XYZ file of C-alpha atoms in Angstrom:
733
model
C 31.094 -1.349 24.059
C 34.459 -2.937 24.831
C 37.803 -2.451 23.111
C 39.024 -4.886 20.530
C 35.931 -4.841 18.340
C 33.668 -6.662 20.808
C 30.121 -5.615 21.613
C 29.036 -5.988 25.218
C 25.355 -6.017 26.125
C 24.128 -6.069 29.717
C 20.809 -7.818 30.198
C 18.748 -8.011 33.358
C 17.292 -11.493 33.891
C 15.033 -12.989 36.551
C 17.600 -15.748 37.133
C 21.189 -15.489 38.326
C 24.284 -17.108 36.860
C 24.136 -19.844 39.479
C 20.509 -20.464 38.549
C 21.570 -20.962 34.952
C 24.407 -23.319 35.827
C 22.897 -25.370 38.664
C 19.791 -27.573 38.762
C 16.558 -25.900 39.682
C 16.209 -27.748 42.932
C 19.364 -26.016 44.204
C 17.403 -22.775 44.264
C 15.174 -24.165 46.989
C 18.218 -24.746 49.221
C 19.277 -21.083 49.147
C 17.979 -18.646 51.724
C 15.294 -16.291 50.461
C 17.465 -13.197 50.821
C 20.354 -14.850 48.959
C 18.009 -15.899 46.162
C 16.752 -12.342 45.810
C 20.307 -11.053 45.558
C 21.149 -13.561 42.848
C 18.095 -12.586 40.850
C 19.250 -8.967 40.859
C 22.619 -9.800 39.368
C 23.415 -9.038 35.743
C 24.962 -11.222 33.132
C 26.825 -10.095 30.032
C 26.502 -11.170 26.428
C 29.452 -10.396 24.188
C 29.938 -10.888 20.466
C 32.378 -9.708 17.813
C 31.632 -6.943 15.360
C 29.674 -8.334 12.429
C 29.785 -6.998 8.915
C 27.909 -8.748 6.129
C 30.776 -11.100 5.259
C 31.195 -12.218 8.860
C 27.442 -12.572 9.309
C 27.123 -14.776 6.227
C 29.981 -16.981 7.420
C 28.609 -17.198 10.944
C 25.023 -17.893 9.909
C 25.837 -19.972 6.769
C 23.711 -17.666 4.664
C 22.340 -18.865 1.366
C 19.547 -17.929 -0.985
C 16.178 -19.321 0.017
C 15.015 -22.124 -2.304
C 12.386 -21.054 -4.791
C 9.091 -22.853 -4.679
C 7.666 -23.550 -8.106
C 3.984 -23.482 -7.270
C 2.942 -23.889 -10.877
C 4.253 -27.455 -10.751
C 1.780 -28.334 -8.010
C -1.027 -26.790 -10.048
C -0.265 -29.136 -12.937
C -0.099 -32.250 -10.778
C -3.067 -34.583 -11.101
C -4.025 -37.178 -8.524
C -7.129 -38.551 -6.872
C -6.380 -36.770 -3.607
C -5.840 -33.457 -5.392
C -9.070 -33.840 -7.359
C -10.961 -34.594 -4.137
C -9.415 -31.591 -2.377
C -10.274 -29.343 -5.326
C -13.873 -30.576 -5.299
C -14.232 -29.846 -1.595
C -12.648 -26.426 -2.084
C -15.066 -25.437 -4.843
C -18.128 -27.036 -3.210
C -17.881 -26.217 0.516
C -21.366 -27.648 1.089
C -19.809 -31.116 0.810
C -17.624 -30.250 3.782
C -20.037 -28.568 6.180
C -23.335 -30.313 5.383
C -22.313 -33.800 6.643
C -21.084 -32.157 9.854
C -24.108 -29.904 10.254
C -25.320 -29.957 13.902
C -29.053 -30.287 13.303
C -30.140 -30.037 16.931
C -27.993 -26.978 17.644
C -28.394 -24.954 14.472
C -31.581 -25.954 12.628
C -34.045 -23.851 14.632
C -31.787 -20.819 14.552
C -31.231 -21.152 10.805
C -34.977 -21.409 10.191
C -35.590 -18.216 12.158
C -32.716 -16.382 10.502
C -33.799 -17.548 7.058
C -37.330 -16.280 7.753
C -36.055 -12.920 8.988
C -33.779 -12.551 5.967
C -36.669 -13.396 3.645
C -38.827 -10.800 5.390
C -36.117 -8.218 4.758
C -35.406 -9.376 1.220
C -39.011 -9.114 0.063
C -39.457 -5.325 0.410
C -35.816 -4.593 -0.404
C -35.935 -6.777 -3.498
C -39.010 -4.958 -4.781
C -37.515 -1.560 -3.918
C -34.033 -2.140 -5.302
C -35.467 -3.361 -8.586
C -36.625 0.223 -9.097
C -33.027 1.359 -8.486
C -31.897 -0.916 -11.287
C -34.618 0.442 -13.573
C -36.332 -2.961 -13.788
C -39.837 -4.281 -13.012
C -40.164 -5.119 -9.278
C -40.508 -8.875 -9.820
C -36.876 -9.027 -10.954
C -35.871 -7.861 -7.505
C -37.483 -11.037 -6.170
C -35.606 -13.126 -8.720
C -32.380 -11.487 -7.562
C -33.271 -12.402 -3.985
C -33.704 -16.070 -4.872
C -31.036 -17.272 -7.306
C -27.903 -15.734 -5.697
C -29.032 -16.905 -2.271
C -29.432 -20.494 -3.453
C -26.089 -20.427 -5.290
C -24.268 -19.190 -2.190
C -25.900 -22.005 -0.241
C -23.858 -24.351 -2.447
C -20.618 -22.422 -2.931
C -20.332 -19.969 -0.032
C -18.075 -20.118 3.027
C -19.563 -17.380 5.211
C -22.308 -18.390 7.633
C -23.579 -14.813 8.014
C -23.652 -13.224 4.549
C -27.064 -12.955 2.916
C -26.617 -12.384 -0.785
C -29.278 -10.584 -2.701
C -30.119 -7.099 -3.875
C -27.817 -4.349 -2.660
C -28.335 -0.622 -3.053
C -24.905 0.190 -4.493
C -25.026 -2.664 -6.996
C -28.590 -1.820 -7.960
C -27.846 1.815 -8.683
C -24.761 0.830 -10.721
C -26.904 -1.524 -12.784
C -29.546 1.180 -13.073
C -27.055 3.681 -14.500
C -26.191 1.138 -17.218
C -29.769 0.146 -18.061
C -30.942 3.761 -18.234
C -28.064 4.755 -20.499
C -28.592 1.886 -22.962
C -32.416 1.752 -22.700
C -33.537 5.315 -21.918
C -36.896 6.375 -20.564
C -38.161 7.797 -23.862
C -37.811 6.212 -27.287
C -37.019 7.985 -30.541
C -40.521 9.411 -30.908
C -40.306 10.931 -27.382
C -43.118 8.666 -26.162
C -42.894 6.131 -23.381
C -43.597 2.518 -24.269
C -43.145 0.888 -20.865
C -43.411 -2.672 -22.142
C -40.716 -2.258 -24.799
C -38.576 -0.211 -22.431
C -38.761 -2.777 -19.646
C -37.980 -5.616 -22.043
C -34.915 -3.776 -23.340
C -33.710 -3.012 -19.820
C -34.202 -6.591 -18.701
C -32.101 -7.777 -21.631
C -29.344 -5.283 -20.773
C -29.427 -6.198 -17.083
C -29.357 -9.955 -17.739
C -26.443 -9.637 -20.164
C -24.633 -7.425 -17.672
C -25.233 -9.988 -14.913
C -23.708 -12.756 -17.041
C -20.593 -10.675 -17.682
C -20.313 -9.752 -14.013
C -20.586 -13.422 -13.081
C -17.918 -14.409 -15.603
C -15.593 -11.715 -14.286
C -16.119 -12.813 -10.693
C -15.547 -16.473 -11.542
C -12.379 -15.425 -13.351
C -11.258 -13.390 -10.353
C -11.754 -16.428 -8.168
C -9.881 -18.792 -10.478
C -6.826 -16.529 -10.706
C -6.932 -15.878 -6.947
C -7.595 -12.205 -7.414
C -8.592 -11.724 -3.801
C -5.558 -9.526 -3.204
C -7.235 -6.710 -5.158
C -9.343 -5.991 -2.074
C -6.202 -4.648 -0.398
C -6.192 -1.731 -2.839
C -9.652 -0.702 -1.663
C -8.824 0.826 1.691
C -11.477 1.371 4.333
C -11.641 5.177 3.819
C -12.016 4.567 0.084
C -14.822 2.034 0.535
C -16.656 4.187 3.075
C -16.338 7.313 0.937
C -17.502 5.363 -2.099
C -20.529 3.819 -0.364
C -21.489 7.209 1.076
C -21.412 8.754 -2.394
C -23.362 5.764 -3.697
C -25.960 6.389 -0.974
C -26.315 9.954 -2.229
C -26.734 8.574 -5.768
C -29.425 6.188 -4.536
C -31.199 8.953 -2.614
C -31.334 11.208 -5.666
C -32.521 8.349 -7.872
C -35.583 7.846 -5.616
C -36.734 11.447 -5.707
C -38.680 10.868 -8.927
C -40.797 8.226 -7.129
C -41.267 10.374 -4.025
C -42.487 13.403 -6.022
C -43.999 11.439 -8.960
C -41.863 13.194 -11.562
C -40.991 12.117 -15.086
C -37.295 12.877 -15.494
C -34.989 12.625 -18.458
C -32.362 9.898 -18.457
C -28.900 11.169 -17.560
C -25.720 9.099 -17.614
C -22.001 9.696 -17.482
C -20.101 12.424 -15.624
C -22.198 15.095 -13.851
C -25.374 13.041 -14.375
C -26.218 13.368 -10.673
C -25.939 17.148 -10.852
C -28.187 17.265 -13.911
C -30.747 15.037 -12.177
C -30.843 17.235 -9.058
C -31.265 20.370 -11.179
C -34.097 18.764 -13.142
C -35.833 17.640 -9.931
C -35.661 21.179 -8.589
C -36.971 22.535 -11.886
C -39.941 20.135 -11.974
C -40.926 20.272 -8.288
C -44.078 22.311 -9.040
C -45.339 19.294 -11.025
C -45.192 16.978 -7.977
C -48.285 14.987 -6.983
C -49.425 15.593 -3.430
C -50.881 12.112 -2.959
C -47.572 10.454 -3.805
C -45.627 12.797 -1.504
C -47.989 12.101 1.406
C -47.760 8.349 0.830
C -43.969 8.441 0.839
C -43.859 10.693 3.921
C -46.226 8.488 5.946
C -44.351 5.318 4.988
C -41.009 6.938 5.881
C -42.250 8.088 9.300
C -43.606 4.621 10.097
C -40.333 2.975 9.096
C -38.260 5.382 11.210
C -40.494 4.868 14.241
C -40.277 1.080 13.928
C -36.483 1.255 13.665
C -36.283 3.481 16.745
C -38.519 1.033 18.598
C -36.296 -1.876 17.574
C -33.238 -0.040 18.857
C -34.903 0.718 22.175
C -36.296 -2.799 22.722
C -33.333 -4.642 21.275
C -32.643 -6.581 24.469
C -36.266 -7.569 25.096
C -37.295 -8.631 21.572
C -36.343 -12.127 20.342
C -36.084 -10.722 16.805
C -36.507 -7.221 15.335
C -39.965 -6.049 14.328
C -40.176 -6.421 10.514
C -41.034 -2.785 9.831
C -40.503 -3.006 6.078
C -42.793 -6.023 5.715
C -45.523 -4.509 7.904
C -45.292 -1.229 5.978
C -45.515 -3.163 2.721
C -48.612 -5.060 3.806
C -50.293 -1.989 5.303
C -49.544 0.252 2.299
C -50.797 -2.392 -0.133
C -54.021 -2.813 1.859
C -54.631 0.945 2.090
C -53.842 1.445 -1.578
C -56.246 -1.318 -2.578
C -59.002 -0.161 -0.225
C -58.768 3.562 -1.068
C -57.943 3.053 -4.757
C -54.962 5.408 -4.575
C -54.016 4.717 -8.172
C -57.175 6.215 -9.690
C -58.277 8.676 -7.011
C -54.919 10.333 -6.228
C -52.823 9.327 -9.270
C -50.389 7.353 -7.128
C -48.186 5.022 -9.176
C -48.303 1.391 -8.087
C -46.130 -1.622 -8.777
C -48.624 -3.199 -11.121
C -48.671 -6.753 -12.363
C -46.227 -9.140 -10.681
C -46.245 -12.417 -12.614
C -46.201 -15.595 -10.575
C -43.739 -18.401 -11.169
C -40.235 -18.386 -12.526
C -39.353 -17.024 -15.934
C -37.620 -19.347 -18.356
C -33.920 -18.533 -18.801
C -32.938 -16.606 -21.932
C -29.478 -16.460 -23.476
C -27.700 -13.089 -23.111
C -27.378 -10.748 -26.053
C -23.775 -11.149 -27.248
C -24.007 -7.919 -29.249
C -24.080 -5.975 -25.973
C -20.857 -7.480 -24.639
C -18.596 -4.790 -26.064
C -20.752 -2.001 -24.611
C -21.018 -3.591 -21.170
C -17.470 -4.859 -20.677
C -16.147 -1.885 -18.686
C -19.241 -1.524 -16.510
C -19.345 -5.277 -15.859
C -15.753 -5.337 -14.632
C -16.360 -2.366 -12.324
C -19.521 -3.894 -10.858
C -17.797 -7.254 -10.416
C -14.913 -5.596 -8.593
C -17.112 -3.502 -6.298
C -19.448 -6.388 -5.484
C -16.499 -8.668 -4.880
C -14.861 -6.169 -2.532
C -18.043 -5.412 -0.574
C -18.939 -9.090 -0.155
C -15.448 -10.023 1.034
C -15.219 -7.027 3.349
C -18.529 -7.881 5.024
C -17.652 -11.567 5.170
C -14.324 -10.907 6.847
C -15.952 -8.630 9.411
C -18.232 -11.469 10.532
C -15.460 -14.044 10.208
C -13.215 -12.099 12.577
C -16.113 -11.578 14.943
C -17.040 -15.273 15.022
C -13.584 -16.830 14.518
C -13.778 -18.652 11.207
C -12.127 -18.160 7.837
C -13.677 -16.736 4.672
C -12.089 -17.704 1.380
C -11.654 -14.453 -0.549
C -11.716 -16.322 -3.858
C -15.268 -17.813 -3.671
C -18.585 -16.489 -4.802
C -21.250 -15.194 -2.265
C -24.728 -16.610 -0.993
C -27.172 -17.617 1.909
C -30.104 -19.919 2.810
C -33.378 -17.988 2.734
C -34.093 -18.817 -0.912
C -36.950 -21.184 -0.077
C -39.088 -18.408 1.409
C -38.358 -16.075 -1.523
C -39.268 -18.887 -3.929
C -42.608 -19.305 -2.146
C -43.333 -15.588 -2.579
C -42.368 -15.667 -6.265
C -44.516 -18.704 -7.028
C -47.655 -17.920 -5.010
C -47.681 -14.588 -3.153
C -46.149 -12.060 -5.572
C -49.441 -11.086 -7.207
C -50.770 -9.852 -3.853
C -48.566 -6.744 -4.116
C -50.161 -5.472 -7.331
C -51.451 -2.274 -5.658
C -48.284 -1.491 -3.696
C -47.373 2.226 -4.246
C -43.903 2.794 -5.681
C -43.511 5.731 -3.290
C -43.526 3.236 -0.392
C -40.705 1.296 -1.986
C -38.801 4.574 -2.447
C -39.351 5.375 1.231
C -37.994 1.939 2.192
C -34.875 2.570 0.102
C -34.285 6.050 1.530
C -34.759 5.002 5.162
C -32.401 2.067 4.711
C -29.716 4.500 3.512
C -29.435 5.829 7.056
C -26.428 3.662 7.879
C -24.440 4.697 4.812
C -25.361 8.353 5.111
C -24.193 8.355 8.725
C -20.727 7.698 7.353
C -20.558 11.428 6.665
C -19.422 11.698 10.281
C -16.166 10.080 9.136
C -15.054 13.543 8.074
C -14.784 14.706 11.676
C -13.174 11.521 12.991
C -10.637 11.290 10.154
C -9.751 14.976 10.551
C -8.553 14.144 14.055
C -7.076 10.720 13.299
C -5.459 10.811 9.846
C -5.582 13.670 7.349
C -4.294 11.500 4.489
C -7.178 9.041 4.942
C -9.556 11.991 5.094
C -8.189 13.199 1.766
C -8.808 9.756 0.241
C -12.353 9.768 1.649
C -13.154 13.224 0.284
C -11.634 12.639 -3.149
C -13.494 9.326 -3.454
C -16.763 10.924 -2.389
C -16.460 13.934 -4.702
C -15.188 11.900 -7.665
C -18.061 9.416 -7.321
C -20.615 12.211 -7.070
C -19.277 14.034 -10.122
C -18.041 11.208 -12.347
C -20.639 8.553 -11.494
C -20.042 5.218 -9.812
C -17.800 3.511 -12.354
C -15.407 6.336 -13.213
C -15.511 7.546 -9.618
C -14.162 4.239 -8.364
C -11.356 4.236 -10.928
C -10.408 7.803 -10.025
C -10.469 6.965 -6.307
C -8.192 3.933 -6.668
C -5.741 5.870 -8.854
C -5.671 8.754 -6.394
C -5.119 6.503 -3.373
C -2.216 4.761 -5.110
C -0.702 8.090 -6.146
C -1.051 9.298 -2.577
C 0.928 6.292 -1.396
C 3.667 7.186 -3.889
C 3.653 10.821 -2.773
C 3.865 9.802 0.886
C 6.858 7.581 0.177
C 8.452 10.444 -1.733
C 8.442 12.566 1.397
C 9.209 10.211 4.273
C 10.683 11.213 7.615
C 14.457 11.640 7.505
C 16.430 11.715 10.733
C 19.913 11.854 12.215
C 20.244 9.178 14.878
C 21.977 9.380 18.210
C 22.819 6.732 20.765
C 20.555 6.342 23.762
C 22.924 6.384 26.778
C 24.310 2.985 27.889
C 22.464 1.102 25.132
C 23.027 -0.069 21.585
C 19.809 1.671 20.513
C 19.834 4.658 18.161
C 16.945 7.089 17.856
C 16.165 10.426 16.230
C 18.019 13.162 18.103
C 15.193 15.591 17.314
C 12.677 13.400 19.134
C 14.779 11.923 21.950
C 16.511 14.575 24.003
C 18.853 12.051 25.667
C 19.940 10.504 22.361
C 23.349 11.974 21.514
C 25.262 11.872 18.262
C 28.448 9.824 18.370
C 31.401 12.221 17.888
C 32.866 11.897 14.418
C 30.024 9.677 13.148
C 26.755 10.609 11.427
C 23.942 8.047 11.359
C 21.187 8.758 8.819
C 17.870 6.958 8.401
C 14.792 7.207 6.180
C 11.372 5.946 7.277
C 10.578 4.576 3.805
C 12.273 2.426 1.216
C 14.441 4.168 -1.380
C 13.350 3.747 -4.998
C 13.107 5.716 -8.222
C 10.426 8.117 -6.930
C 12.331 9.317 -3.859
C 15.996 8.464 -4.467
C 16.875 12.071 -5.320
C 15.033 13.357 -2.252
C 16.937 10.832 -0.145
C 20.302 12.108 -1.366
C 19.318 15.749 -0.908
C 17.969 15.152 2.601
C 21.135 13.250 3.556
C 23.414 16.108 2.488
C 21.183 18.656 4.184
C 20.919 16.801 7.502
C 24.673 16.227 7.667
C 25.223 19.980 7.885
C 27.780 20.047 5.062
C 27.199 21.501 1.623
C 28.720 18.486 -0.084
C 28.149 19.630 -3.651
C 29.637 23.082 -3.004
C 32.637 21.592 -1.244
C 33.272 19.157 -4.098
C 32.877 21.987 -6.622
C 35.385 24.195 -4.771
C 37.805 21.301 -4.465
C 37.623 20.565 -8.177
C 38.171 24.244 -9.030
C 41.280 24.463 -6.835
C 42.666 21.203 -8.188
C 42.037 22.419 -11.708
C 43.792 25.675 -10.893
C 46.786 23.742 -9.556
C 46.913 21.661 -12.695
C 46.838 24.790 -14.819
C 49.705 26.332 -12.827
C 51.779 23.174 -13.196
C 51.054 23.125 -16.902
C 52.117 26.758 -17.275
C 55.332 26.089 -15.353
C 56.086 23.059 -17.493
C 55.497 25.044 -20.666
C 57.782 27.811 -19.397
C 60.542 25.339 -18.652
C 60.205 23.758 -22.094
C 60.497 27.210 -23.655
C 63.704 27.882 -21.738
C 65.054 24.523 -22.892
C 64.419 25.360 -26.525
C 66.137 28.706 -26.118
C 69.139 27.051 -24.512
C 69.594 24.422 -27.229
C 69.550 27.119 -29.911
C 72.417 29.033 -28.244
C 75.820 28.530 -29.936
C 78.110 29.502 -27.104
C 76.901 26.710 -24.860
C 79.795 24.293 -24.314
C 81.146 21.704 -22.027
C 84.957 21.727 -21.429
C 86.872 19.094 -19.560
C 90.667 19.314 -18.972
C 92.164 15.856 -19.175
C 95.731 14.443 -19.471
C 96.689 11.757 -21.810
C 97.809 9.398 -19.179
C 95.340 7.431 -17.157
C 97.399 8.045 -14.158
C 97.147 11.822 -14.492
C 93.425 11.515 -15.188
C 92.804 9.797 -11.947
C 94.908 12.359 -10.146
C 93.212 15.308 -11.769
C 89.576 14.212 -11.490
C 89.024 16.687 -8.775
C 90.298 19.462 -11.045
C 87.703 18.771 -13.703
C 85.575 21.756 -14.534
C 82.096 21.011 -15.723
C 79.735 23.497 -17.229
C 76.090 22.353 -17.282
C 73.638 23.445 -19.948
C 69.997 24.565 -19.272
C 68.857 21.208 -20.670
C 70.629 19.465 -17.848
C 68.850 21.771 -15.433
C 65.531 20.412 -16.734
C 66.624 16.869 -15.968
C 67.474 17.934 -12.452
C 64.070 19.591 -12.158
C 62.366 16.374 -13.270
C 64.281 14.399 -10.680
C 63.351 16.880 -8.007
C 59.702 16.622 -9.137
C 59.799 12.870 -8.548
C 61.105 13.499 -5.082
C 58.304 16.009 -4.490
C 55.714 13.378 -5.427
C 56.682 11.519 -2.312
C 55.743 14.551 -0.259
C 52.274 14.833 1.437
C 49.351 15.103 -1.014
C 48.334 18.671 -1.724
C 44.837 17.613 -2.948
C 43.327 17.169 0.506
C 40.783 19.616 1.859
C 43.214 20.820 4.511
C 46.008 21.374 1.996
C 43.646 23.227 -0.299
C 42.470 25.471 2.518
C 38.893 24.169 2.452
C 36.780 23.468 5.554
C 36.693 19.839 6.677
C 33.529 18.048 7.842
C 33.254 17.563 11.584
C 32.722 13.810 11.101
C 34.874 11.149 9.498
C 32.252 8.428 8.979
C 28.709 8.292 7.634
C 26.416 5.354 8.415
C 23.279 4.727 6.382
C 20.624 2.876 8.381
C 18.883 0.856 5.643
C 16.531 -1.092 7.899
C 13.499 0.517 6.215
C 14.452 -0.789 2.773
C 12.111 -3.505 1.522
C 13.508 -3.569 -2.016
C 15.989 -1.710 -4.213
C 15.840 -0.755 -7.858
C 18.520 0.428 -10.258
C 17.947 4.078 -9.349
C 18.477 3.279 -5.672
C 21.714 1.429 -6.477
C 23.034 4.388 -8.455
C 22.077 6.806 -5.694
C 23.910 4.747 -3.059
C 26.977 4.500 -5.305
C 26.976 8.253 -5.796
C 26.661 8.817 -2.057
C 29.817 6.742 -1.550
C 31.583 8.728 -4.275
C 30.541 12.183 -3.072
C 31.336 11.690 0.618
C 34.651 10.048 -0.119
C 35.508 13.120 -2.179
C 35.208 15.158 1.038
C 37.180 12.526 3.004
C 34.243 10.857 4.762
C 33.956 7.068 4.723
C 30.480 5.596 4.210
C 29.037 2.434 5.768
C 25.661 0.732 5.542
C 23.807 -1.115 8.277
C 20.775 -3.294 9.049
C 19.939 -4.502 5.537
C 17.462 -7.355 5.264
C 18.540 -10.481 3.424
C 16.305 -9.922 0.363
C 17.790 -6.445 -0.012
C 21.329 -7.851 0.230
C 20.452 -10.358 -2.492
C 19.152 -7.549 -4.694
C 22.338 -5.547 -4.067
C 24.369 -8.516 -5.230
C 22.158 -9.086 -8.264
C 22.556 -5.409 -9.208
C 26.379 -5.698 -9.028
C 26.489 -3.078 -6.300
C 29.486 -4.584 -4.519
C 32.852 -4.088 -6.232
C 36.418 -3.180 -5.346
C 35.436 0.188 -3.870
C 32.296 -0.944 -1.998
C 32.380 -4.416 -0.495
C 30.331 -6.342 2.008
C 32.789 -5.149 4.636
C 31.043 -1.789 4.341
C 27.718 -3.403 5.304
C 27.137 -4.217 8.985
C 24.571 -6.286 10.835
C 23.411 -3.365 12.964
C 23.936 0.348 13.380
C 25.850 -0.268 16.588
C 28.282 -2.584 14.766
C 28.888 0.090 12.148
C 29.376 2.837 14.733
C 31.808 0.709 16.706
C 33.847 -0.107 13.616
C 33.861 3.533 12.490
C 35.179 4.687 15.862
C 37.925 2.068 15.842
C 38.865 2.745 12.206
C 38.526 6.459 11.487
C 39.146 7.099 7.827
C 42.703 8.439 7.264
C 43.337 11.347 4.949
C 44.135 9.696 1.585
C 47.405 10.235 -0.205
C 45.506 10.609 -3.445
C 41.868 11.434 -4.140
C 39.576 8.418 -4.055
C 37.632 7.987 -7.271
C 34.379 6.029 -7.438
C 32.836 5.665 -10.844
C 29.416 7.287 -11.142
C 26.816 4.853 -12.441
């Protein structure tokens, strides 16, 4: 730092001054040793001190022009219509460019493998949704074909998903319970009612997702953090696991919905365990062991196998064959899938009377499905370097194989035990249940994220999937607010021989500039933490500002009272003097003007007490020109060991009215104790908001705002605040 308000910055560069001034070919003419010496030389960059006014003049600052995007939305042209068509139907973009020779064989194999996976999972997840198994196949066909037309991810396979299925199942079981009014089970009527509820719910979910896409609601995914999603899916896996216990043990359970429904279900399962059927338990156990062994074999032979062994499909075929050959249904009372109708069912209009009951659940399911699909799509997009539009609907290309199964092969699985489907579901939960290990990793990495994970998990377990998600999002947002309420506050010191300022508690070589305090918060200042900001500032400065101001006001008030008492005493004396009769003024004069001029010196004047008051008033006016007695030093109060306070506002991303008032009050309070306040490092949007909030006035101008902390420190050292002749008053907002 150089005198005269000029900042000097030394910068080491790989080129010398001569290199910068001469052509490059001159460097080749220099000896090697001379060139090395020139490269080691330093050059200096100097600039004047910059406050906000100077910076705006130097950079020709002006408000950024506002873009009115809604005008472009209302424009209509052939090119815009064509672009909109391509945006909503991506198949028109990628299909003409599809590399048949390079991708066709791979897509056929991947479509076959996806269909092999979708068949058993579709049948199994239909049980999660409380629907007949064939509807799991329908759900594996229609969404896949739709995504083939509208999707942008080359790796997402849309179909049945455990979390979505169990959310749908909680709705269908609550609106169409297991037992009817007469406490008997009419499976046909029950299934028909549940299908109607599920189809109506699907329509509402689709409408919500289309609406989310049209209003570009993709940003909502940002509020579902990774710990929240992982905690939620882990809790959903526990929900799915518990929901399959009735098929594993062949139990008839009551329908539970709402908060604590999972707890009630677990208690009922434990209560009815003696009623379990051994044949069903053995079937589920054998199927589960086979599936686990096949998965372990796939993991071990992953490099040698061209594609994974379809364990689910082989288990499905083997279990169906054994069940048919051994007649498990009649001999061991093992429940089977039953009739699976072939062909596609004609579409039926949704029941509009159910809309009001399903609105909340539909929005929750739409949001969760939307978030999971986009999260998975972006994972693959980042891995394979292409972009996924977060405002489209999801899909894939294995629908042809699923359609073939629905039309011709579905009836072959009539004797498939439901316990096998339950085993498939439970084994496939392995990945989500392994997320329980997040507790250990988050404990070491980030305790706040661990808290979000645990609260999400517990809330979803206790409150069910819909209310649990709402509670988790609310808690995560509140946690963000709480964390901004208690940010890291620090006093900054200058790193030696640099213009860099760091926390003196963290950097041992960073030293405070004598007479100057630099204060910084790690978070923006707004209504939730403005009071904490002011309190932390006064605490870190080492001065009890409020106490000092209170003592100063008391002493000044005492002085005013003493002056008032003295004035009243003098007025009382004046009244007494005017009431006295012997008060007179005598002047001896001669009749002639000549004698008067000669005898002026002999004049005797007697002054009354009233005249003494006039003299006292005159002397009081002379005393007003004396040094101010309202300063801390004159009042006998301790003075702060710094004359300037600098607020580093680089962390501010916005300001609200509470922040503006807090900053104004900081100026007022510290000026009361004879400390000048400056601000530094504000971003342009924040400066614009300060202007819009009428923050700058006669007492606080843009000259108090500097481009950097170093500018402010330099100015404060060159212009230490003088002791004022009269107390500075800043109006509290």
